[in-house]
Tab-separated table of C-alpha atoms in Angstrom:
chain	number	residue	atom	x	y	z
A	6	MET	CA	294.441	224.263	88.537
A	7	SER	CA	291.570	224.799	85.737
A	8	LEU	CA	290.644	221.205	85.375
A	9	VAL	CA	290.324	220.703	89.353
A	10	VAL	CA	287.626	223.752	89.210
A	11	GLY	CA	286.039	221.860	85.992
A	12	VAL	CA	285.745	218.601	87.679
A	13	ALA	CA	284.102	220.704	90.976
A	14	ILE	CA	281.470	222.164	88.117
A	15	LEU	CA	281.028	218.790	86.869
A	16	LEU	CA	280.668	217.252	90.453
A	17	THR	CA	278.454	220.283	91.722
A	18	GLY	CA	275.845	219.714	88.342
A	19	PHE	CA	275.648	216.167	89.092
A	20	ALA	CA	274.687	216.899	92.663
A	21	ALA	CA	272.439	219.481	92.046
A	22	GLY	CA	270.321	216.503	90.103
A	23	VAL	CA	271.732	217.620	86.526
A	24	THR	CA	271.273	215.278	84.048
A	25	VAL	CA	273.142	214.146	80.362
A	26	PRO	CA	270.597	213.925	77.624
A	27	ARG	CA	271.334	210.732	76.389
A	28	LYS	CA	270.731	209.935	72.299
A	29	THR	CA	267.585	207.888	71.561
A	30	ALA	CA	266.448	206.606	68.421
A	31	ALA	CA	263.873	208.688	66.188
A	32	ARG	CA	260.021	207.957	67.112
A	33	THR	CA	257.924	207.326	64.319
A	34	ALA	CA	255.028	209.554	64.065
A	35	PRO	CA	251.755	208.082	65.582
A	36	SER	CA	249.317	206.809	62.803
A	37	VAL	CA	246.229	208.098	64.798
A	38	PRO	CA	245.052	211.541	63.592
A	39	PRO	CA	245.731	214.258	66.060
A	40	ALA	CA	242.553	214.283	68.602
A	41	SER	CA	240.615	217.940	67.915
A	42	THR	CA	238.164	219.440	70.774
A	43	THR	CA	235.585	217.678	69.704
A	44	SER	CA	237.403	214.060	68.671
A	45	THR	CA	238.526	211.583	71.414
A	46	LEU	CA	239.807	208.225	70.231
A	47	LEU	CA	236.400	206.794	71.522
A	48	GLU	CA	234.691	208.743	68.995
A	49	ILE	CA	237.151	207.758	66.313
A	50	LEU	CA	236.409	204.440	67.225
A	51	GLU	CA	232.641	203.955	66.900
A	52	PRO	CA	231.384	203.450	63.718
A	53	ASN	CA	228.014	204.535	62.471
A	54	VAL	CA	224.842	202.254	61.638
A	55	GLU	CA	226.202	201.951	58.064
A	56	GLN	CA	229.875	201.326	59.358
A	57	ARG	CA	228.551	198.978	61.956
A	58	ALA	CA	226.453	197.046	59.657
A	59	ALA	CA	229.494	196.610	56.955
A	60	TYR	CA	231.842	195.604	59.639
A	61	LEU	CA	229.182	192.986	60.511
A	62	GLY	CA	228.713	191.959	57.082
A	63	VAL	CA	231.743	190.953	56.557
A	64	LEU	CA	232.287	189.035	59.308
A	65	ARG	CA	228.954	187.093	58.522
A	66	GLU	CA	230.093	186.620	55.076
A	67	LEU	CA	233.213	184.585	56.718
A	68	ASN	CA	231.392	182.588	59.214
A	69	ARG	CA	227.654	183.536	60.877
A	70	GLN	CA	228.967	182.997	64.174
A	71	PHE	CA	231.622	185.673	64.005
A	72	ALA	CA	228.413	188.264	64.178
A	73	SER	CA	226.153	186.343	66.234
A	74	ASN	CA	226.993	188.616	68.976
A	75	PRO	CA	226.953	191.968	67.274
A	76	ASP	CA	228.299	194.485	70.080
A	77	ARG	CA	230.837	191.919	71.111
A	78	ALA	CA	232.051	191.724	67.182
A	79	VAL	CA	232.261	195.335	66.984
A	80	ARG	CA	234.099	195.716	70.256
A	81	LEU	CA	236.680	193.042	69.043
A	82	GLY	CA	237.284	195.318	66.167
A	83	GLN	CA	237.644	197.978	68.341
A	84	ASN	CA	240.251	196.238	69.842
A	85	LEU	CA	241.976	195.789	66.586
A	86	CYS	CA	241.887	199.287	65.765
A	87	LEU	CA	243.621	199.910	69.219
A	88	ASP	CA	246.188	197.664	68.237
A	89	ILE	CA	246.553	199.526	64.923
A	90	ALA	CA	246.677	202.588	66.343
A	91	GLU	CA	249.782	201.524	68.660
A	92	ASP	CA	251.443	200.525	65.493
A	93	MET	CA	251.816	197.084	66.302
A	94	PRO	CA	252.781	195.139	62.881
A	95	LYS	CA	249.817	193.541	60.973
A	96	PRO	CA	251.028	190.229	61.549
A	97	MET	CA	250.548	190.648	65.682
A	98	VAL	CA	247.314	192.299	65.114
A	99	GLU	CA	246.262	189.149	62.862
A	100	ASP	CA	247.499	187.082	65.751
A	101	ASN	CA	245.039	188.722	67.858
A	102	VAL	CA	242.363	187.854	65.863
A	103	LEU	CA	242.920	184.286	66.137
A	104	LYS	CA	243.157	184.723	69.852
A	105	GLN	CA	240.042	187.343	70.270
A	106	PHE	CA	237.541	185.696	67.582
A	107	SER	CA	238.236	182.213	68.321
A	108	GLY	CA	236.236	180.439	70.913
A	109	ALA	CA	232.704	177.900	69.949
A	110	VAL	CA	234.003	178.768	66.186
A	111	ASN	CA	238.294	179.156	65.941
A	112	VAL	CA	239.159	181.668	63.086
A	113	GLY	CA	241.575	180.548	60.160
A	114	LEU	CA	244.256	181.607	59.502
A	115	ASP	CA	243.114	182.755	55.971
A	116	GLN	CA	240.613	184.725	57.661
A	117	ALA	CA	242.351	186.445	60.052
A	118	PRO	CA	243.482	189.151	57.365
A	119	ALA	CA	240.159	189.961	56.198
A	120	ILE	CA	238.929	190.782	59.799
A	121	VAL	CA	241.428	193.155	60.210
A	122	ALA	CA	240.915	195.021	56.879
A	123	ALA	CA	237.202	195.263	57.525
A	124	ALA	CA	237.837	196.562	61.315
A	125	ASN	CA	240.500	198.793	59.799
A	126	ARG	CA	238.239	200.119	56.539
A	127	TYR	CA	234.864	200.508	58.582
A	128	ILE	CA	235.541	201.162	62.147
A	129	CYS	CA	238.891	202.513	62.473
A	130	PRO	CA	239.154	204.550	58.976
A	131	LYS	CA	240.584	207.156	60.111
A	132	ILE	CA	243.620	205.047	61.315
A	133	THR	CA	246.714	204.193	58.830
A	134	MET	CA	247.729	200.544	58.762
A	135	ASN	CA	251.500	199.788	58.917
A	136	SER	CA	252.884	197.126	57.325
């Protein structure tokens, strides 16, 4: 008799919309620092004048044309920072450099790591890049 009652309770629970929790893999903590009331992700990704100049300087050293449109270059760097904030693996972020920066002038495989490092250092220094 108790088996019938147990099955009835179990079926009633499922009929009522009770769900059984599933085990999920532990998630890693996000690499973006928690936003305060005065800080948003956009503020974190907005370089000041010195950071912007340093980032564009690195791009110019690699190839003058990478920084020929400074606003576009900074936006592309911000996109890389979003990739970093999403814990995208470094090789994938570097692959995105090849896609995003290439145009009239192609980015070399040896230049992509330097561009990612510059974006992380000057545009989003508060975001930690995972390997």
